[in-house]
Structures are given as C-alpha cells and as structure tokens.
XYZ file of C-alpha atoms in Angstrom:
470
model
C 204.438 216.776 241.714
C 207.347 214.139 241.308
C 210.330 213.027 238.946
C 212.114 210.241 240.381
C 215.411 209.421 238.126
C 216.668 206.190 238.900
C 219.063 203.382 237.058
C 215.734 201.430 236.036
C 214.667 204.516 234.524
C 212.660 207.746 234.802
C 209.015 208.362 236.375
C 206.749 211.210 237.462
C 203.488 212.550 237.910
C 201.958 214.099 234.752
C 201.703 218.187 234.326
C 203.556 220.737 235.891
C 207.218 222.624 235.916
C 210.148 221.049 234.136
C 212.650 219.187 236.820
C 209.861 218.080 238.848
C 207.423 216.445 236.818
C 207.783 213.779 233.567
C 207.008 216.447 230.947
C 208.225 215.938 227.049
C 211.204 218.484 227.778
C 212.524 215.872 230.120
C 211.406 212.825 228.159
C 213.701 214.378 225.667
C 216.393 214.765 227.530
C 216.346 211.331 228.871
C 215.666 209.470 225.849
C 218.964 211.328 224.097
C 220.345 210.435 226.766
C 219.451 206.561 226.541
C 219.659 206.733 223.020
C 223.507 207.853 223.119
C 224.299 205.445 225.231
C 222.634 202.930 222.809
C 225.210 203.956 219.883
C 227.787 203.661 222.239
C 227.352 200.470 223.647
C 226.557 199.437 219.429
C 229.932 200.701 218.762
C 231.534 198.488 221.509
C 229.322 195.638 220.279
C 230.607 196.528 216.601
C 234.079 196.007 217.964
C 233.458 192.219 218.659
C 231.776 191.446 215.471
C 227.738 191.961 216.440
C 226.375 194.087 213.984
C 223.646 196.635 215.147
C 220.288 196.519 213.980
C 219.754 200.619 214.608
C 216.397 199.726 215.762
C 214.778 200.474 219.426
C 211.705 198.941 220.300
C 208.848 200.852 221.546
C 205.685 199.748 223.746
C 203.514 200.882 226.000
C 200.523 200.173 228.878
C 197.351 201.443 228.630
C 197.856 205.350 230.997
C 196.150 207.861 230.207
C 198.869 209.961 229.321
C 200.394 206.623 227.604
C 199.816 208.515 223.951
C 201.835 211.734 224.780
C 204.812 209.928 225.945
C 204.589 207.637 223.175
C 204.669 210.171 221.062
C 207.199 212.124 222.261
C 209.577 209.141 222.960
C 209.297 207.714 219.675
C 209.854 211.562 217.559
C 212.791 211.805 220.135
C 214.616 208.092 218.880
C 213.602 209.107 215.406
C 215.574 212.532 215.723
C 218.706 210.387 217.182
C 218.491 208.467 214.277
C 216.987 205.344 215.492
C 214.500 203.190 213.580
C 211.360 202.612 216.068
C 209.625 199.661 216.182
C 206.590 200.584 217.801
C 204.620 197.660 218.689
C 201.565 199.720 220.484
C 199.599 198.818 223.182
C 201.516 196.352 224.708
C 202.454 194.639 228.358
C 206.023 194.779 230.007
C 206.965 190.689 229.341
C 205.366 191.511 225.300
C 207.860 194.436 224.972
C 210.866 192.841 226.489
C 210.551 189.585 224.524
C 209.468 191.700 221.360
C 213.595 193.418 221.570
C 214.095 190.017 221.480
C 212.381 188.262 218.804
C 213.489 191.630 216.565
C 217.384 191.428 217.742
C 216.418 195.489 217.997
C 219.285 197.085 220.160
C 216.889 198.212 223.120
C 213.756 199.110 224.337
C 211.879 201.206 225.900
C 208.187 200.334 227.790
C 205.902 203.282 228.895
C 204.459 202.127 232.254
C 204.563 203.220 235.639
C 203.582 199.676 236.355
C 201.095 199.613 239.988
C 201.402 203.357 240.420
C 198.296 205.454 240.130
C 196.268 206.782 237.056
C 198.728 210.204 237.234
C 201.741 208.818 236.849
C 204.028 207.273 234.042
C 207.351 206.031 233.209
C 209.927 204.914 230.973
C 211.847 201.922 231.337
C 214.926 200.907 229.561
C 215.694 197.538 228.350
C 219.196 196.380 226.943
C 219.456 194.835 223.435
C 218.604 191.555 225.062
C 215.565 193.034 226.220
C 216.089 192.710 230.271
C 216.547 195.806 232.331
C 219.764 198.178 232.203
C 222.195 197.122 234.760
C 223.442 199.181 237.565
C 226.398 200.156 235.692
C 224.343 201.452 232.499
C 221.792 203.045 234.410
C 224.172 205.229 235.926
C 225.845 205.514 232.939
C 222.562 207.215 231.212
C 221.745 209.145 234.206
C 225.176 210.935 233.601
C 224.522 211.296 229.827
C 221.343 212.946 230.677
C 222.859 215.584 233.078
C 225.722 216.507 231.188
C 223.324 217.057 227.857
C 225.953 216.976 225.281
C 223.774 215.684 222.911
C 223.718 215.410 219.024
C 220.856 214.903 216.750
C 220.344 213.357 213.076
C 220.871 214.960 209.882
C 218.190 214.834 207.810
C 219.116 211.965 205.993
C 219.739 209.925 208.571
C 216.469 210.203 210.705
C 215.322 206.766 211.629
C 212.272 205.081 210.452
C 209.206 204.425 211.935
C 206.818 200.855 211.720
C 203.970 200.119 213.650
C 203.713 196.253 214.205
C 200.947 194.139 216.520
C 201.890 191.083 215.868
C 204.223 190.436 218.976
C 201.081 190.052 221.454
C 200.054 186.698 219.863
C 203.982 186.001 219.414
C 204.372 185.996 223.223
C 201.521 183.535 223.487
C 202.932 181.130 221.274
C 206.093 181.568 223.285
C 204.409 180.794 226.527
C 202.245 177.825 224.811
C 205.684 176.470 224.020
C 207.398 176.186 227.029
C 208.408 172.423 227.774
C 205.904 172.482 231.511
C 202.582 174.184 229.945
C 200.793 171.386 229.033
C 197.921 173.598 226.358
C 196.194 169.981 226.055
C 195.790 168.874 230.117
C 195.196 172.826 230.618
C 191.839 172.731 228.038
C 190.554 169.172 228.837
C 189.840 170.651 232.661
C 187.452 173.178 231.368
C 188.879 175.917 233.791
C 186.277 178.829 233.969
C 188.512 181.890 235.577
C 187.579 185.519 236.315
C 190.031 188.138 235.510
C 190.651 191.828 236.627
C 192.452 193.413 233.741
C 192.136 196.662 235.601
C 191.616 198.490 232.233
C 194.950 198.352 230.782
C 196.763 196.141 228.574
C 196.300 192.969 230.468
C 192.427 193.303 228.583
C 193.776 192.400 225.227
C 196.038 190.008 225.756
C 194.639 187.758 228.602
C 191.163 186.830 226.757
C 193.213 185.606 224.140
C 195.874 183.727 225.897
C 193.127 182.108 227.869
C 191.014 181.301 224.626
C 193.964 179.327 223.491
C 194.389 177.704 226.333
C 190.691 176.710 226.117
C 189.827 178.568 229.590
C 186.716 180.443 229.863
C 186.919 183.555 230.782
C 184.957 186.395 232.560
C 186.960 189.775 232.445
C 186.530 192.820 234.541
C 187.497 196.220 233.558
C 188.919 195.389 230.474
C 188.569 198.122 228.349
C 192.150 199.290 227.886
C 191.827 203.262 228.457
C 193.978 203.535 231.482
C 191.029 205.137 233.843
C 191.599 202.497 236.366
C 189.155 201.160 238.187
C 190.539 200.835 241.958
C 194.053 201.710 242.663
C 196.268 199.383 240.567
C 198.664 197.628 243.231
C 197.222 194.079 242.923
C 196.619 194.135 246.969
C 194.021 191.997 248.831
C 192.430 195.346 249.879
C 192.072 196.870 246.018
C 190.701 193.599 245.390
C 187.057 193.361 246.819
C 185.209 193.626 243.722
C 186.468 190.552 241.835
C 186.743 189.350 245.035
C 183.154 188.814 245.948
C 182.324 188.295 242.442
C 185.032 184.429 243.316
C 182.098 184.063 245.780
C 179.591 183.898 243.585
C 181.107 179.888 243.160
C 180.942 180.118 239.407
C 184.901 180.123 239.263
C 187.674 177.428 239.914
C 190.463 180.868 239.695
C 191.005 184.322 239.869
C 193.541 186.219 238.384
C 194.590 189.918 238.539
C 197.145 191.782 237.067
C 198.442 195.117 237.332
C 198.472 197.647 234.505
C 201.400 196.549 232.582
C 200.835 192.490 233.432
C 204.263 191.623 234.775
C 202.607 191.546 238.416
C 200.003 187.888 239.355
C 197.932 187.514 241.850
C 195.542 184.582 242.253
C 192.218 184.495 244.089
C 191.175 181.354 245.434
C 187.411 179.438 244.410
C 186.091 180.330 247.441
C 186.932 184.373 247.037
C 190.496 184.408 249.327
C 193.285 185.498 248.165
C 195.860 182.854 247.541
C 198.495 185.559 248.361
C 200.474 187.408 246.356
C 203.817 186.173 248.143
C 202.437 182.755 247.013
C 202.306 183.118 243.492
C 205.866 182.383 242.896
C 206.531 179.669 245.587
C 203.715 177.830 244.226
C 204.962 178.518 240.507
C 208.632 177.177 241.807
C 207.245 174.033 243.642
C 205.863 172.940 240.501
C 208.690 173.981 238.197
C 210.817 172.159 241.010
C 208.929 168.840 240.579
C 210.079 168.228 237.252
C 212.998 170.067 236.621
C 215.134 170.868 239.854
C 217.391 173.910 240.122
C 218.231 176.855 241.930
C 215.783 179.621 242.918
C 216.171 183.461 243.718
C 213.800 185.836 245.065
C 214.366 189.339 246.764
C 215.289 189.786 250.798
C 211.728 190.849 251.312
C 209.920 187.932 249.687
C 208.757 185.260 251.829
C 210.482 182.606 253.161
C 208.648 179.542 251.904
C 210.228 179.522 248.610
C 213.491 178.634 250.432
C 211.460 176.098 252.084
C 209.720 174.531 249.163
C 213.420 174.589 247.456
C 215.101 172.809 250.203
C 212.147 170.613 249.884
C 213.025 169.415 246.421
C 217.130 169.353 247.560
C 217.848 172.657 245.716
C 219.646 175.705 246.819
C 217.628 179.369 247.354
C 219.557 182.657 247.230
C 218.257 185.946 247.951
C 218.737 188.770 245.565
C 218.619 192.787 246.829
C 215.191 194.316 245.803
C 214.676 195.177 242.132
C 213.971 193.218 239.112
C 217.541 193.468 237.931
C 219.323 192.426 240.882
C 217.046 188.992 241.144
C 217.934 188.432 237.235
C 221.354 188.967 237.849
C 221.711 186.690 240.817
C 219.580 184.352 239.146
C 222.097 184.249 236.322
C 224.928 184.080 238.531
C 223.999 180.972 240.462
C 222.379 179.677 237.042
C 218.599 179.739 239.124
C 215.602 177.666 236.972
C 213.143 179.902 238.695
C 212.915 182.966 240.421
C 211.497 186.672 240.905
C 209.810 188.587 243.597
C 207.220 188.447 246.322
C 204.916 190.764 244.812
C 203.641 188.278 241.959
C 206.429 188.214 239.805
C 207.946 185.563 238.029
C 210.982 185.105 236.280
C 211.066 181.844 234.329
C 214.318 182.009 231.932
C 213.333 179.479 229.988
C 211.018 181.868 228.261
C 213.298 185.092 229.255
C 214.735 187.075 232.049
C 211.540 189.310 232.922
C 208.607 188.915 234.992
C 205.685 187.818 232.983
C 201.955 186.997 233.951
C 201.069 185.233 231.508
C 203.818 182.443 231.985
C 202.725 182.606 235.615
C 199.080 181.872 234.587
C 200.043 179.097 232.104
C 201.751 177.158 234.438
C 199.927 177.212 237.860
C 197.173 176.370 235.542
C 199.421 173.152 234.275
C 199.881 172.303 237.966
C 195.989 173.100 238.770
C 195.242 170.213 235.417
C 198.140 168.002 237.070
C 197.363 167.712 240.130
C 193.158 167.885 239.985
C 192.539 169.855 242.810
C 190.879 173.281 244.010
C 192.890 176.445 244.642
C 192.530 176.338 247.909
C 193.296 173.174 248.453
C 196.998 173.589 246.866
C 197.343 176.391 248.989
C 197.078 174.173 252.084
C 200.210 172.091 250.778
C 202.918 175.209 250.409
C 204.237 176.328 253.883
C 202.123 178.531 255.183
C 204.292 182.725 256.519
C 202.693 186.235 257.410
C 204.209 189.323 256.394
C 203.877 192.393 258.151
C 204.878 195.456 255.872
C 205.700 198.821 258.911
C 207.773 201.782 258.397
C 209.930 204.029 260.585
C 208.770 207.851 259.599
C 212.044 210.095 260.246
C 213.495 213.571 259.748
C 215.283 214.118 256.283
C 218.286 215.340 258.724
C 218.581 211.932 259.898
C 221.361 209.751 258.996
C 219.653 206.671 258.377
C 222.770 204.424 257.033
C 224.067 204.944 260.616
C 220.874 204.116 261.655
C 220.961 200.647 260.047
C 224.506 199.919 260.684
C 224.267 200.281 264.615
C 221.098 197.605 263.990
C 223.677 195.493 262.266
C 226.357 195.924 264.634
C 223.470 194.887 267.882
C 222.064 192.113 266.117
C 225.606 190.473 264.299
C 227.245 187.794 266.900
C 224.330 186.379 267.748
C 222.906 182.685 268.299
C 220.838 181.489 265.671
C 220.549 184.833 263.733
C 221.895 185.263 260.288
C 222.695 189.224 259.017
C 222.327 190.204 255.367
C 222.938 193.694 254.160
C 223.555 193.803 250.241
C 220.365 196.272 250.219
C 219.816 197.428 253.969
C 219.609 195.043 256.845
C 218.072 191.601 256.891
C 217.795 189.933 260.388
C 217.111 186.268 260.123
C 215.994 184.780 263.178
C 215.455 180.687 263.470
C 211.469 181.603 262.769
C 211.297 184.666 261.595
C 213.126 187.867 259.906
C 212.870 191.321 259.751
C 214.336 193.485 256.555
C 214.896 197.515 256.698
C 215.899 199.546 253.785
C 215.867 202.889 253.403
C 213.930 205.012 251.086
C 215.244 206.425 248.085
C 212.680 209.082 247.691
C 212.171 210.038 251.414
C 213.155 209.841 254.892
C 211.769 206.663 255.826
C 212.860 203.460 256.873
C 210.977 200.400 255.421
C 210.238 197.701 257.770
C 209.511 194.086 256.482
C 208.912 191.115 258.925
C 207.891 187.831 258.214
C 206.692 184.479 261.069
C 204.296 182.039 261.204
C 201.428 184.649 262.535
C 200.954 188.017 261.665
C 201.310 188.946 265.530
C 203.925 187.199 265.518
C 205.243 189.227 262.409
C 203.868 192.844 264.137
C 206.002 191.841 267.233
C 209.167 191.219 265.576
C 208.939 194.362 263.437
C 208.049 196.104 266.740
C 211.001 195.168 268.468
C 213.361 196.338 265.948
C 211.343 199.596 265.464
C 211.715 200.449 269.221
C 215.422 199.799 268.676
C 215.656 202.254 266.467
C 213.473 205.104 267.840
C 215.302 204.628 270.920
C 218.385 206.090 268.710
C 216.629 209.110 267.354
C-alpha cells in the first residue's frame, strides 16, 4: 500500500490503514489543508483589490474509486465553507480551464493520471487553474501536518452545483485557437482510431472529433475506469489499437491516458510515431507560423531544440514536472512547450497539458501539409531514448552519488553539465540525465543518441561509474 505526499499533491493506492494509503480520513485532512490555504491566499488577494469568488472547482477521471473521493472531497470543501463547482466526469486540461472560465479560486482534479486501476489522486490547481507552485505546495503540506484546522458554522457551509457544460466549452476553446484551421481539418476527411482507455478521454474525444468533422473509431470508451491494458500510453500497452492501424482503414491513431493530458500518435501503417515526438512535431508546426521560444523537461528529447534552432528560436530545458516547464516557459515567455511523454503546453489556450489541443493541431499540420503520418515523421530529426535505472540500498547517499558524477564529468571538452533536478551530461551527440527517486532508492537513468545502442552504451558507461562507487 502507498501514500505519496508531494507539492503537486497527494496519491495512493486505494484500501488499507490510515498514513499509508489515500483513504477519506486523509483526503480530509489534505483537502482542509488545501482549502485553508485557499482562504489565505484569498485574503492576500483581498488585500490588492481581487475579490474572491469562494468557489473551488471540482472534477474528476473516470477510476474506479473516482466516486468515493469525489464525494468525500467535495463534503470536505463544503464543510470549509467553500462553494463546489463540481463539473463531473471530466479530463485534467477541462478542469483546469473550467477554474478558469468560472474565475473559481482553485481546483482540485481526481486522477492519478497513467497510474494503474488501484490508485488515485488529488491535484491542486491555483485560482488560475495551473498547478500549485513549489512554494504553495509546501506550504499545504505543512498545513496538513500541523492540522490546526477550523470548519464552517452552519450558516456558512458552501454550496454545491453540478455543471457539464465545460466539456463542450473546452472544445470551443480549442476550435478557436488562431492555428486550428476546423475548415482545412474537415475538408481532408481524416478517419482516426482512438484508444480512450475507458476513462474520460471517451466522452470528450468523439465529440471534439465530430466537430472537427473526423471520423472516428473508439476503443474502450466506456468511461468506468476498469482499464483495459495498463494506462501509460507506451508502445508496449499499445498492441491492440496498434494492429487494429494495420488494418489500413486509418490515416491516425491517437491514445490518451486516463485523464487526457498525455498524446500519443500511431502512425497509418500501425508504428508508433513516438511519444517524444508528439510535441516536437506540435512545436515545428506552431514554429512555422508563429516563432518563439520553446521549453521541455531535461529528459525530453533533444530534437525539439533542434527543430527550434531550425526556425532561429531559442530552447530551454525545464527540471521534470509540469510546473517547473510552465514556469520556465513563462519566464523566458516560451510559445510552446511541455514534456516528452506527450504533453503539450500551448499558452495560447492555457498553461496545462491538453490532448485535445495536441490533436487539433497536428491534425491542422496533417490538412496543411497533405501528407501521411509517417511521412512527417521522416522530416523531424530522428533520437533514441534509452530509459535504465541504478537499483541501490536506501542507506545510500545518492546526492553524493550524483555530485562526484558532476564533479568527473564538469571540465570537460564538448560536454555541457546541468543539475537544476539531478545531473544532465550533454555530450556533442548524445546525453545522459540521472535523478534520484523520491519514493525509493533508485537512481533514474535517461540517455538519449542517434541509435538506441548507441543510447544503451552511454547510459552504460555512466552506470558503471557509479557502481564502481558503491
């Protein structure tokens, strides 16, 4: 059983003892928490003029235990004295944009994202509806350890509404963006399959795609959470709508992940485009008409750099985690960016990742530039990453570890060293990242090079490095 507390938020396996599992007694707990530092960051806001809307915007995927949290997370914000505005079955990007479009004070989205049918989560938005910060996070982790916690009188419970509009909201949001062309997009007649993976990505993908005028065939889209392969939108969870591509009735593929903020393309001829892909290809369109910075994380691939430079922009790499990509991307005012596991962050719709702007414009640039999937794969440069870890003892004292790496590889030729989150080693034509674990005593080992043996062997040496220490 697990409970992992973390700045993003808090997730866990389902059933079993208090403290190690995400049960309602620590649901409670951490939504008080959340929701006190809500009212106090109001009260600052207050200070400055913004008045608070008391409201905190509730959504969730499609887990199993998706209506027991829900339930216990909205009674919780009512108790606090929050209005909810609970906005159902709903995917990450819908929830984030619906704080938004509500000017509600927060949110919180019930997903545990890729992780498997037993698990869950809550994650915390700001009023602006983008993750908490570093700063906040900690700041409700301490609120929920210290428990001083105060509830409503009973005239000042909040109020609860139930509203399902925001789904079709978002896709007139993404319909609107200034590159999704809806016209080029239905005059190609796109017929694409889909793997909704029987979550939330089932109800709103047929009906972006019908207003796009795509024709769509969807598998496992009945939203009841009893996934249908393990979630993670990987090439090797992938092989049933995988040979289904190679039947030859498609021109696309698309697959999400349970709470749709993850793309993944399969090509026409049943490949996979590559997850790593989805965003460089994304950016080298976005690029082409409206240059600009990019971001990604230090263990995405190193072809959106590449296809940047390409266009004369400037890349910058972000440490891993949603919120450290937005808030690089903000700080060196990126057009584009998010991470190498399918997800992208376009701000001209909002600072999250979000499939369904991903699928609305790579099929713009599929209508643009009239040809096949795999063919536009051909024109993006073309990496391997090899994804290794470094099993160790939890004695081990792994930041000592990584700084002797540091301290070996910093000085010379031709390499470039990066440690805002671990230890990047970038080598002319190749890299290798390590990070520790959070969770347990590993070391995570991502390389990157033009082959995947080339990848292996520069992972390899580094690994011997390092067991040569222990």
């Amino acid at each position: 059983m697990t409970l992992i507390k973390s700045i993003s938020g808090i997730r866990g396996t389902i059933g079993g003892a208090t403290g190690d599992t995400l049960n309602p007694l620590d649901i409670v707990k951490f939504v008080t928490a959340y929701s006190a530092y809500i009212r106090k960051n109001n009260e600052a806001l207050a200070a400055n003029g913004r008045k608070a809307a008391n409201t905190i915007v509730v959504g969730r995927d499609a887990r199993i235990s998706g209506q027991m949290v829900d339930q216990v997370v909205t009674g919780t914000l009512l108790g606090c004295g929050f209005d909810v505005l609970n906005i159902g079955l709903a995917s990450t990007p819908t929830t984030e944009l619906a704080v938004q479009m509500s000017g509600a004070d927060g949110g919180i989205i019930i997903t545990a994202s890729h992780n498997p049918r037993q698990w869950n989560a809550l994650k915390l938005l700001n009023n602006e509806g983008e993750f908490l910060d570093k700063e906040a996070g900690n700041e409700v982790l301490r609120m929920a350890e210290e428990e001083d916690f105060h509830y409503a009188e009973v005239d000042t419970l909040g109020k609860l509404t139930y509203d399902r509009s925001f789904d079709q909201r978002h896709i007139d949001a993404v319909k609107g963006l200034k590159l999704v062309d809806v016209e080029a997009v239905k005059k190609q007649g796109f017929k694409v399959c889909v793997d909704a993976i029987n979550s939330v990505g089932g109800l709103i993908l047929p009906e972006l795609l019908k207003q796009l005028g795509v024709e769509a065939t969807i598998l496992n889209d009945t939203p009841n959470g009893d996934f249908a392969h393990n979630p993670e939108p990987l090439e090797k969870n992938l092989q049933g709508i995988m040979t289904e591509m190679k039947s030859g009735r498609y021109d696309l593929g698309i697959v999400v992940d349970p709470d749709v903020d993850r793309l993944a393309f399969i090509s026409e001829d049943g490949t996979m485009f590559g997850e790593e892909y989805t965003l460089v290809s994304i950016a080298d369109y976005v690029l082409s008409k409206t240059p600009g910075n990019t971001v990604s994380n230090l263990s995405s691939t190193r072809a959106l750099r590449d296809v940047t430079r390409k266009h004369g922009c400037e890349y910058a790499a972000a440490a891993v985690g949603e919120v450290n990509v937005t808030t690089k991307m903000k700080a060196v005012n990126a057009i584009i960016g998010g991470e190498g596991n399918g997800g992208v962050i376009y701000p001209e719709s909002h600072y999250g990742r979000d499939a369904l702007v991903g699928i609305a414009l790579f099929l713009t640039m599929l209508a643009e530039k009239q040809m096949k999937v795999s063919e536009l794969r051909k024109t993006l440069p073309d990496y391997c990453i090899a994804k290794n870890r470094i099993d160790l003892t939890p004695s081990t004292d792994v930041d000592a570890i990584l700084a002797k790496v540091k301290d070996l590889y910093s000085g010379k030729d031709d390499v470039q060293i990066n440690d805002i989150d671990g230890v990047k080693i970038d080598f002319a034509e190749s890299w290798v990242h390590l990070r520790k674990s959070n969770t347990e005593p590993i070391i995570r080992v991502y390389s990157e090079a033009a082959t995947m043996d080339e990848a292996d062997n520069v992972a390899k040496k580094v690994i011997d490095i390092i067991n040569a220490m222990v």
